[in-house]
């Protein structure tokens, strides 16, 4: 019968059958640096994007619309001439319209295989680094609710495609000037072009995309086109981590640039 | 050729207990950690137990943890350490210790037996198998595995949770399931064996949280996570969570592509 005074059961690297070593790990390198930097980077983005998503202001400075607010799905959106106003939710939505659309890219990144690794290591210490014992007494991984929901990543991938399409449209609109005349370009256009290239590269390098393109096949030889697509996505996929960070930073930079323009802090340098 | 004296801490003991013991040992240019362990055996600790065989990174016998990182002793060059550094060598910490640097890795053989073997296709005689190279490229990457079990050792699912060893096969054997599921001639599906289902329900695929430690430690450079575990998870998603794929398969009436 348990008395409540028994010593805690030793498990993991301290299991009685294993080599008796008291230390949780014996690594001598700076193993903590990568998860610490990852956690700091993700935290910085979370703080910034939360502020901007709830701000409901300074998200449009013709011809630029912040990627956090595109498409703008409520009636309370600022009018953007020729821009991504899609009033699907009508007037009852009183909060920031960014919240309606950000759920899709947020879900896509939250369930992304790279970001899972990043936050499982950085925030949840499961494990903090390879061969460094995690602090949790129990582990069921992605077998149960809520983490079993990570398997819906593919749906978020499907949803991320039209969102990336609309951001591409927004980028095309940046070739206008503030009087909505075509054939112009400013510093913002350049930022938006880089951003949309990174967004597409990140989206298409997704592991789900790689699987859909051809990973699920058993006979590549019978599907040469899909095999070629799979090969291209595989090449991108090998840079998925770098693309995840680059696109995260670029989308925040684009939003900040629009904020600076819309708040009157900065004037967009025009090239022509 | 230069020599110097290196400081080593080697775990010595057995299942009853043990500790890290300090040694000072001569090191020559071009040597690897296994050379130093052998010199220790020859000069200072003749009863030091260590498992080794090929000294070429191909037999997977000399797996150990060097400065806390799972590595092959024969592939870890002494030149990668500072000369003043104390190098700690311990047995694999995910498996029961037998003595000194030798562990009981039978967990891995039990898990290997639980993965159903390749199912030969009906009506094709052995020797008459014909496959396109592009169809076997993926499986061949996984065949580079030397069974060193470093991935099994570093995987926190079993390393940090002994109780998960029953339910979880570990990255090496999930990779084996992936290899067979991608194999162009494996007839498991036709024989009523759904490898995607067994990966989820019998080999504990859901326990993997893709933190990539298995890939980091693999001495053969196999992209275990990206090329085996994630594709296997995606195949399980096809089967269990994606109605679009299910519908597509129903309409086209073919599951085997």
Coordinates of C-alpha atoms in Angstrom, one line a residue:
Chain A
X1 CA 0.0 0.0 0.0
X2 CA 1.3 3.4 -0.9
X3 CA 2.1 5.5 2.1
X4 CA 3.0 8.6 0.3
X5 CA 6.5 8.6 1.7
X6 CA 8.2 6.3 -0.8
X7 CA 11.1 7.8 -2.7
X8 CA 10.2 8.9 -6.2
X9 CA 10.5 6.1 -8.8
X10 CA 13.6 6.4 -10.8
X11 CA 13.1 6.3 -14.5
X12 CA 14.8 7.4 -17.8
X13 CA 18.6 7.7 -17.5
X14 CA 18.3 7.1 -13.8
X15 CA 16.5 3.8 -14.2
X16 CA 18.2 1.2 -11.9
X17 CA 19.1 -1.0 -14.8
X18 CA 21.2 1.7 -16.5
X19 CA 24.7 2.9 -15.8
X20 CA 24.6 4.7 -12.4
X21 CA 25.4 8.2 -13.4
X22 CA 23.8 11.0 -11.3
X23 CA 24.1 13.8 -13.9
X24 CA 21.1 14.3 -16.2
X25 CA 23.5 14.8 -19.0
X26 CA 27.3 14.9 -19.5
X27 CA 27.3 17.3 -22.5
X28 CA 30.1 19.8 -22.4
X29 CA 29.1 22.0 -25.4
X30 CA 26.7 24.9 -25.3
X31 CA 23.7 22.7 -25.9
X32 CA 21.4 25.2 -24.3
X33 CA 22.2 27.9 -26.9
X34 CA 20.1 26.6 -29.8
X35 CA 16.8 26.1 -27.8
X36 CA 17.4 29.4 -26.0
X37 CA 17.8 31.4 -29.2
X38 CA 14.8 29.5 -30.8
X39 CA 12.6 30.3 -27.8
X40 CA 13.7 33.9 -27.7
X41 CA 13.1 34.3 -31.5
X42 CA 9.6 32.7 -31.3
X43 CA 8.7 34.7 -28.2
X44 CA 9.7 37.9 -29.9
X45 CA 7.5 37.1 -32.9
X46 CA 4.6 36.1 -30.6
X47 CA 4.8 39.4 -28.7
X48 CA 5.1 41.5 -31.8
X49 CA 2.4 39.7 -33.8
X50 CA 0.0 39.7 -30.9
X51 CA 0.4 43.5 -30.5
X52 CA -0.1 44.1 -34.2
X53 CA -3.0 41.6 -34.6
X54 CA -5.0 43.2 -31.8
X55 CA -4.0 46.8 -32.7
X56 CA -6.6 47.1 -35.5
X57 CA -4.8 50.2 -36.8
X58 CA -2.0 51.3 -39.1
X59 CA -2.2 48.3 -41.4
X60 CA -2.8 50.1 -44.7
X61 CA -0.7 52.7 -46.4
X62 CA -1.6 52.8 -50.1
X63 CA -0.5 50.8 -52.0
X64 CA 0.7 48.5 -49.2
X65 CA -1.4 46.3 -47.0
X66 CA 0.0 44.5 -44.0
X67 CA 0.2 40.7 -44.5
X68 CA -1.3 40.4 -41.1
X69 CA -4.5 41.9 -42.3
X70 CA -4.9 40.4 -45.7
X71 CA -7.4 39.3 -46.8
X72 CA -9.5 41.6 -44.6
X73 CA -12.7 39.7 -43.9
X74 CA -14.9 42.0 -41.9
X75 CA -16.9 45.2 -42.5
X76 CA -14.8 47.1 -40.0
X77 CA -11.8 46.8 -42.4
X78 CA -10.2 49.9 -43.8
X79 CA -11.2 50.5 -47.4
X80 CA -8.3 49.4 -49.6
X81 CA -8.9 50.5 -53.2
X82 CA -8.5 47.4 -55.4
X83 CA -7.1 45.7 -52.3
X84 CA -8.0 42.5 -50.4
X85 CA -11.3 43.6 -48.9
X86 CA -13.5 40.5 -48.7
X87 CA -16.4 41.3 -46.3
X88 CA -17.4 37.8 -45.5
X89 CA -18.2 38.4 -41.8
X90 CA -20.2 41.5 -42.0
X91 CA -20.7 44.1 -39.3
X92 CA -21.1 41.7 -36.3
X93 CA -17.4 41.2 -36.0
X94 CA -16.1 43.9 -33.8
X95 CA -12.6 42.8 -33.0
X96 CA -9.5 43.2 -35.2
X97 CA -10.1 41.7 -38.6
X98 CA -6.5 40.3 -38.4
X99 CA -7.7 37.7 -36.0
X100 CA -10.0 36.2 -38.6
X101 CA -7.2 35.4 -41.1
X102 CA -4.2 34.9 -38.9
X103 CA -5.6 31.7 -37.6
X104 CA -4.7 30.0 -40.8
X105 CA -1.0 30.9 -41.2
X106 CA -0.7 30.6 -37.4
X107 CA -2.2 27.0 -37.5
X108 CA 0.0 26.2 -40.5
X109 CA 3.2 27.2 -38.6
X110 CA 2.0 25.8 -35.3
X111 CA 1.6 22.4 -36.7
X112 CA 4.6 22.6 -39.1
X113 CA 7.1 19.8 -38.5
X114 CA 10.0 22.2 -38.2
X115 CA 8.2 24.5 -35.7
X116 CA 7.1 21.5 -33.7
X117 CA 10.7 20.5 -33.2
X118 CA 11.5 24.2 -32.4
X119 CA 8.9 24.7 -29.7
X120 CA 9.1 21.1 -28.3
X121 CA 12.7 21.8 -27.7
X122 CA 12.7 25.5 -26.9
X123 CA 9.6 25.9 -24.8
X124 CA 8.6 22.4 -23.6
X125 CA 12.1 20.9 -23.1
X126 CA 10.9 17.7 -24.6
X127 CA 13.9 17.2 -25.0
X128 CA 15.8 20.5 -24.5
X129 CA 18.6 19.0 -26.6
X130 CA 19.8 15.6 -27.7
X131 CA 20.9 13.3 -24.9
X132 CA 19.8 16.0 -22.3
X133 CA 17.2 14.4 -20.0
X134 CA 13.8 16.1 -20.2
X135 CA 12.2 17.2 -16.9
X136 CA 8.8 15.6 -17.5
X137 CA 7.8 12.5 -15.5
X138 CA 5.5 11.2 -18.3
X139 CA 5.5 11.4 -22.0
X140 CA 2.8 10.3 -24.5
X141 CA 4.0 12.5 -27.5
X142 CA 1.5 13.0 -30.2
X143 CA -0.7 10.0 -29.4
X144 CA -3.3 11.8 -27.4
X145 CA -5.4 15.0 -27.4
X146 CA -4.3 17.8 -27.8
X147 CA -1.1 16.9 -29.6
X148 CA -2.8 14.3 -31.8
X149 CA -4.2 17.4 -33.5
X150 CA -0.8 18.1 -35.0
X151 CA -2.0 15.6 -37.7
X152 CA -4.2 18.3 -39.2
X153 CA -1.2 20.1 -40.5
X154 CA -2.2 19.1 -44.0
X155 CA -5.5 21.0 -43.8
X156 CA -3.6 24.1 -42.7
X157 CA -1.3 23.6 -45.7
X158 CA -4.4 23.5 -48.0
X159 CA -5.6 26.8 -46.3
X160 CA -2.2 28.4 -46.5
X161 CA -2.2 28.1 -50.3
X162 CA -5.0 30.7 -51.0
X163 CA -3.6 32.9 -48.3
X164 CA -0.3 32.9 -50.1
X165 CA -2.2 33.5 -53.3
X166 CA -3.8 36.6 -51.9
X167 CA -0.5 37.9 -50.5
X168 CA 0.8 37.5 -54.1
X169 CA -2.0 39.7 -55.3
X170 CA -1.2 42.2 -52.6
X171 CA 2.4 42.2 -53.8
X172 CA 1.3 42.9 -57.4
X173 CA -0.7 45.9 -56.0
X174 CA 2.5 47.4 -54.7
X175 CA 3.5 48.2 -58.2
X176 CA 1.0 51.1 -57.9
X177 CA 1.7 54.5 -56.3
X178 CA -0.3 56.1 -53.6
X179 CA -2.7 57.5 -56.3
X180 CA -3.3 53.9 -57.4
X181 CA -1.5 54.4 -60.8
X182 CA 0.3 51.3 -62.1
X183 CA 3.9 51.0 -63.1
X184 CA 5.5 52.3 -60.0
X185 CA 7.8 50.8 -57.4
X186 CA 9.1 51.7 -54.0
X187 CA 11.2 50.2 -51.3
X188 CA 8.1 48.6 -49.9
X189 CA 7.6 46.8 -53.3
X190 CA 11.0 45.2 -52.9
X191 CA 10.2 44.1 -49.3
X192 CA 6.9 42.6 -50.4
X193 CA 8.6 40.8 -53.3
X194 CA 11.2 39.2 -51.0
X195 CA 8.5 38.4 -48.5
X196 CA 6.2 36.7 -51.0
X197 CA 9.0 34.7 -52.5
X198 CA 9.9 33.5 -49.0
X199 CA 6.3 32.8 -48.1
X200 CA 5.9 30.6 -51.2
X201 CA 9.2 28.9 -50.7
X202 CA 8.3 28.1 -47.1
X203 CA 4.8 26.9 -48.0
X204 CA 5.9 24.7 -50.9
X205 CA 8.8 23.3 -48.9
X206 CA 6.4 21.9 -46.3
X207 CA 6.6 18.2 -45.6
X208 CA 2.9 17.8 -46.3
X209 CA 3.4 19.4 -49.7
X210 CA 6.3 17.0 -50.4
X211 CA 4.1 14.1 -49.5
X212 CA 1.2 15.2 -51.6
X213 CA 3.4 15.9 -54.6
X214 CA 4.8 12.4 -54.7
X215 CA 5.9 11.2 -51.3
X216 CA 2.9 8.9 -51.0
X217 CA 3.7 7.1 -54.2
X218 CA 5.4 3.7 -54.2
X219 CA 6.4 3.7 -57.8
X220 CA 8.0 7.0 -58.9
X221 CA 8.7 5.4 -62.3
X222 CA 5.0 5.3 -63.1
X223 CA 4.5 9.0 -62.2
X224 CA 7.4 10.9 -63.8
X225 CA 5.8 14.3 -63.4
X226 CA 5.0 13.8 -59.8
X227 CA 8.4 12.4 -59.2
X228 CA 10.0 15.5 -60.7
X229 CA 7.7 17.7 -58.5
X230 CA 8.6 15.6 -55.5
X231 CA 12.3 16.1 -56.3
X232 CA 11.9 19.9 -56.5
X233 CA 9.9 20.1 -53.3
X234 CA 12.5 17.8 -51.6
X235 CA 15.3 20.2 -52.5
X236 CA 13.3 23.1 -51.0
X237 CA 12.3 20.9 -48.1
X238 CA 16.0 20.4 -47.1
X239 CA 16.0 24.2 -46.3
X240 CA 12.6 24.1 -44.5
X241 CA 14.0 25.4 -41.2
X242 CA 15.9 28.3 -42.9
X243 CA 12.8 29.2 -44.9
X244 CA 10.6 29.0 -41.8
X245 CA 12.7 31.6 -40.1
X246 CA 13.3 33.8 -43.1
X247 CA 9.6 34.0 -44.0
X248 CA 8.7 34.6 -40.3
X249 CA 11.1 37.5 -40.2
X250 CA 10.1 38.9 -43.6
X251 CA 6.4 38.8 -42.8
X252 CA 7.0 40.7 -39.6
X253 CA 9.3 43.2 -41.4
X254 CA 6.6 43.9 -44.1
X255 CA 4.0 44.4 -41.4
X256 CA 6.4 46.8 -39.5
X257 CA 7.2 48.7 -42.7
X258 CA 3.5 49.2 -43.3
X259 CA 3.0 50.3 -39.7
X260 CA 5.8 52.9 -40.1
X261 CA 4.2 54.2 -43.3
X262 CA 0.7 54.2 -42.0
X263 CA 1.6 55.9 -38.7
X264 CA 3.5 58.6 -40.6
X265 CA 6.9 57.7 -39.0
X266 CA 8.5 57.0 -42.4
X267 CA 8.0 57.8 -46.0
X268 CA 8.3 55.1 -48.6
X269 CA 11.3 55.9 -50.9
X270 CA 10.0 55.6 -54.5
X271 CA 12.2 54.2 -57.3
X272 CA 10.0 55.2 -60.1
Chain B
X1 CA 54.4 12.8 -35.0
X2 CA 53.4 14.4 -31.8
X3 CA 52.0 12.8 -28.6
X4 CA 50.4 14.2 -25.5
X5 CA 48.7 13.0 -22.4
X6 CA 45.0 13.3 -22.4
X7 CA 42.6 13.2 -19.4
X8 CA 39.9 10.7 -19.7
X9 CA 36.9 9.9 -17.4
X10 CA 35.5 6.4 -18.1
X11 CA 32.5 4.9 -16.5
X12 CA 33.3 1.6 -14.8
X13 CA 30.9 -0.6 -13.1
X14 CA 28.0 -2.9 -13.8
X15 CA 24.2 -3.3 -13.0
X16 CA 25.0 -3.2 -9.3
X17 CA 26.6 0.3 -9.5
X18 CA 29.6 2.1 -10.8
X19 CA 31.3 5.5 -11.2
X20 CA 33.4 7.6 -13.5
X21 CA 37.1 6.9 -13.0
X22 CA 39.9 9.2 -14.0
X23 CA 42.7 8.2 -16.3
X24 CA 45.7 9.9 -17.9
X25 CA 46.6 8.3 -21.2
X26 CA 49.0 8.9 -24.1
X27 CA 47.5 10.1 -27.4
X28 CA 49.2 10.0 -30.8
X29 CA 48.3 12.0 -33.9
X30 CA 45.5 10.6 -36.0
X31 CA 44.0 8.5 -33.2
X32 CA 40.3 8.0 -32.4
X33 CA 38.6 7.5 -29.0
X34 CA 38.5 3.8 -29.5
X35 CA 42.3 3.7 -29.9
X36 CA 42.6 5.4 -26.5
X37 CA 40.2 3.0 -24.9
X38 CA 42.3 0.1 -26.3
X39 CA 45.5 1.8 -24.9
X40 CA 43.8 2.0 -21.5
X41 CA 43.0 -1.7 -21.7
X42 CA 46.6 -2.5 -22.7
X43 CA 48.3 -0.3 -20.1
X44 CA 46.0 0.6 -17.1
X45 CA 42.7 -1.3 -17.1
X46 CA 43.1 -4.7 -18.6
X47 CA 39.5 -5.7 -17.5
X48 CA 37.8 -2.7 -19.1
X49 CA 34.9 -4.1 -21.0
X50 CA 34.2 -2.5 -24.4
X51 CA 32.4 -3.8 -27.5
X52 CA 34.1 -3.2 -30.8
X53 CA 34.7 -4.8 -34.1
X54 CA 35.6 -3.1 -37.4
X55 CA 37.2 0.2 -36.3
X56 CA 35.8 1.6 -39.6
X57 CA 32.4 2.9 -38.7
X58 CA 30.6 0.1 -40.4
X59 CA 29.8 -2.6 -37.8
X60 CA 28.0 -0.3 -35.3
X61 CA 29.5 -2.1 -32.3
X62 CA 31.5 0.7 -30.5
X63 CA 28.5 3.0 -29.7
X64 CA 29.0 5.0 -26.5
X65 CA 28.5 8.4 -25.2
X66 CA 31.4 10.8 -25.5
X67 CA 31.1 14.0 -23.6
X68 CA 27.5 13.2 -23.2
X69 CA 26.8 12.8 -27.0
X70 CA 26.0 9.4 -28.5
X71 CA 28.8 8.6 -31.0
X72 CA 30.8 5.7 -32.4
X73 CA 34.1 5.6 -30.6
X74 CA 35.9 4.5 -33.7
X75 CA 34.7 7.6 -35.7
X76 CA 35.4 10.2 -33.1
X77 CA 38.8 11.7 -33.8
X78 CA 40.9 12.9 -30.8
X79 CA 41.8 16.0 -32.9
X80 CA 38.2 17.2 -32.4
X81 CA 38.9 17.9 -28.7
X82 CA 41.1 20.4 -27.0
X83 CA 44.2 18.8 -25.6
X84 CA 43.4 20.2 -22.2
X85 CA 39.9 18.9 -22.3
X86 CA 38.8 16.0 -20.1
X87 CA 37.0 13.5 -22.2
X88 CA 34.2 11.6 -20.6
X89 CA 33.2 8.2 -22.0
X90 CA 30.1 6.3 -20.7
X91 CA 28.0 3.5 -22.0
X92 CA 24.8 4.2 -23.8
X93 CA 22.4 5.6 -21.2
X94 CA 19.1 4.3 -22.7
X95 CA 19.9 0.6 -22.3
X96 CA 20.6 -1.6 -19.3
X97 CA 24.3 -1.7 -18.5
X98 CA 26.2 -5.0 -18.6
X99 CA 29.7 -3.9 -17.6
X100 CA 31.8 -0.8 -18.1
X101 CA 31.1 0.5 -21.7
X102 CA 29.0 -2.5 -22.7
X103 CA 25.2 -2.3 -22.6
X104 CA 22.4 -4.8 -23.2
X105 CA 20.9 -3.7 -26.5
X106 CA 18.4 -6.7 -26.8
X107 CA 15.5 -4.2 -26.7
X108 CA 16.4 -3.4 -30.3
X109 CA 16.4 -7.0 -31.4
X110 CA 13.0 -7.5 -29.8
X111 CA 11.7 -4.5 -31.6
X112 CA 13.2 -5.7 -34.9
X113 CA 11.4 -9.0 -34.6
X114 CA 8.1 -7.1 -34.1
X115 CA 8.3 -5.5 -37.6
X116 CA 6.8 -8.0 -40.2
X117 CA 9.4 -8.8 -42.9
X118 CA 9.2 -8.0 -46.6
X119 CA 6.2 -9.7 -48.1
X120 CA 7.2 -11.2 -51.5
X121 CA 4.8 -10.4 -54.4
X122 CA 2.6 -13.2 -55.6
X123 CA 3.6 -14.9 -58.9
X124 CA 7.1 -13.4 -59.0
X125 CA 9.9 -15.9 -58.4
X126 CA 12.9 -15.0 -56.2
X127 CA 15.5 -13.8 -58.6
X128 CA 12.9 -12.4 -61.0
X129 CA 12.2 -9.2 -59.0
X130 CA 12.6 -6.2 -61.2
X131 CA 12.6 -2.7 -59.8
X132 CA 13.5 0.7 -61.2
X133 CA 16.3 2.5 -59.4
X134 CA 14.1 5.6 -58.8
X135 CA 11.6 3.3 -57.0
X136 CA 14.2 2.0 -54.5
X137 CA 16.3 5.1 -54.0
X138 CA 14.4 6.0 -50.8
X139 CA 14.5 2.5 -49.3
X140 CA 18.2 2.2 -50.1
X141 CA 19.0 5.3 -48.0
X142 CA 17.6 3.4 -45.0
X143 CA 19.6 0.3 -45.9
X144 CA 22.7 2.2 -45.0
X145 CA 21.9 1.7 -41.4
X146 CA 24.7 -0.1 -39.5
X147 CA 22.5 -1.0 -36.5
X148 CA 24.6 1.1 -34.1
X149 CA 21.4 2.0 -32.2
X150 CA 22.7 5.5 -31.5
X151 CA 19.3 6.8 -32.7
X152 CA 17.5 4.5 -30.3
X153 CA 19.8 5.6 -27.5
X154 CA 19.3 9.3 -28.1
X155 CA 15.5 9.2 -28.7
X156 CA 14.0 10.8 -25.6
X157 CA 10.8 8.8 -25.9
X158 CA 12.6 5.7 -24.5
X159 CA 15.8 7.3 -23.1
X160 CA 13.8 9.4 -20.6
X161 CA 10.8 7.1 -20.2
X162 CA 11.6 3.5 -19.7
X163 CA 7.9 2.7 -19.6
X164 CA 7.5 3.7 -23.2
X165 CA 9.8 0.9 -24.4
X166 CA 6.8 -1.5 -24.7
X167 CA 4.8 0.8 -27.0
X168 CA 7.5 2.5 -29.0
X169 CA 9.7 0.8 -31.5
X170 CA 12.1 3.7 -31.8
X171 CA 13.4 5.6 -34.9
X172 CA 15.4 2.7 -36.3
X173 CA 12.5 0.4 -36.6
X174 CA 10.0 3.0 -37.6
X175 CA 12.5 3.6 -40.4
X176 CA 12.3 -0.1 -41.2
X177 CA 8.5 0.2 -41.5
X178 CA 8.9 3.2 -43.7
X179 CA 11.4 1.4 -45.9
X180 CA 9.1 -1.5 -46.4
X181 CA 6.0 0.7 -46.9
X182 CA 7.9 2.5 -49.7
X183 CA 9.3 -0.7 -51.2
X184 CA 7.9 -1.1 -54.8
X185 CA 7.5 -4.8 -54.5
X186 CA 6.4 -5.3 -50.9
X187 CA 3.0 -7.0 -51.1
X188 CA 2.0 -6.5 -47.4
X189 CA -1.2 -4.6 -48.4
X190 CA -2.3 -7.4 -50.7
X191 CA -1.6 -9.9 -47.9
X192 CA -3.9 -7.9 -45.5
X193 CA -1.1 -6.2 -43.6
X194 CA -1.4 -2.4 -43.4
X195 CA 2.0 -1.1 -42.4
X196 CA 0.6 2.4 -41.9
X197 CA -1.8 1.1 -39.3
X198 CA 0.8 -1.0 -37.6
X199 CA 3.2 2.0 -37.5
X200 CA 0.5 3.9 -35.6
X201 CA -1.1 1.2 -33.5
X202 CA 1.7 -1.3 -32.9
X203 CA 5.0 0.5 -33.2
X204 CA 4.0 3.8 -31.5
X205 CA 4.6 6.3 -34.4
X206 CA 2.6 8.9 -32.5
X207 CA 5.2 9.0 -29.7
X208 CA 7.7 10.6 -32.1
X209 CA 7.6 14.3 -31.8
X210 CA 10.1 14.8 -34.6
X211 CA 12.8 16.6 -32.6
X212 CA 15.4 15.1 -35.0
X213 CA 17.9 13.8 -32.4
X214 CA 18.0 10.5 -34.3
X215 CA 19.1 12.4 -37.4
X216 CA 21.6 14.4 -35.5
X217 CA 23.5 11.3 -34.2
X218 CA 23.2 9.0 -37.2
X219 CA 26.9 8.2 -38.2
X220 CA 25.7 7.2 -41.7
X221 CA 24.0 10.6 -42.2
X222 CA 20.6 9.0 -42.9
X223 CA 17.9 11.7 -42.8
X224 CA 15.8 9.5 -40.5
X225 CA 13.3 12.2 -39.5
X226 CA 12.8 14.0 -42.8
X227 CA 12.9 10.9 -45.1
X228 CA 11.4 8.2 -42.9
X229 CA 9.5 9.3 -39.9
X230 CA 7.7 12.4 -41.3
X231 CA 6.8 10.6 -44.5
X232 CA 5.5 7.7 -42.4
X233 CA 3.5 10.1 -40.3
X234 CA 2.1 11.6 -43.5
X235 CA 1.2 8.2 -44.8
X236 CA -0.7 7.6 -41.5
X237 CA -2.4 10.9 -42.0
X238 CA -3.5 9.7 -45.5
X239 CA -5.0 6.7 -43.9
X240 CA -6.6 8.1 -40.8
X241 CA -7.1 11.9 -40.9
X242 CA -7.4 13.1 -44.5
X243 CA -10.9 12.5 -46.0
X244 CA -9.8 14.1 -49.3
X245 CA -7.2 11.3 -49.8
X246 CA -9.7 8.7 -48.7
X247 CA -12.2 10.0 -51.2
X248 CA -9.6 10.2 -54.0
X249 CA -8.7 6.6 -53.3
X250 CA -12.3 5.5 -53.4
X251 CA -13.1 7.3 -56.6
X252 CA -10.0 6.0 -58.4
X253 CA -10.3 2.6 -56.6
X254 CA -6.6 2.2 -56.0
X255 CA -4.8 2.5 -52.8
X256 CA -1.4 1.3 -54.1
X257 CA 0.2 4.0 -56.2

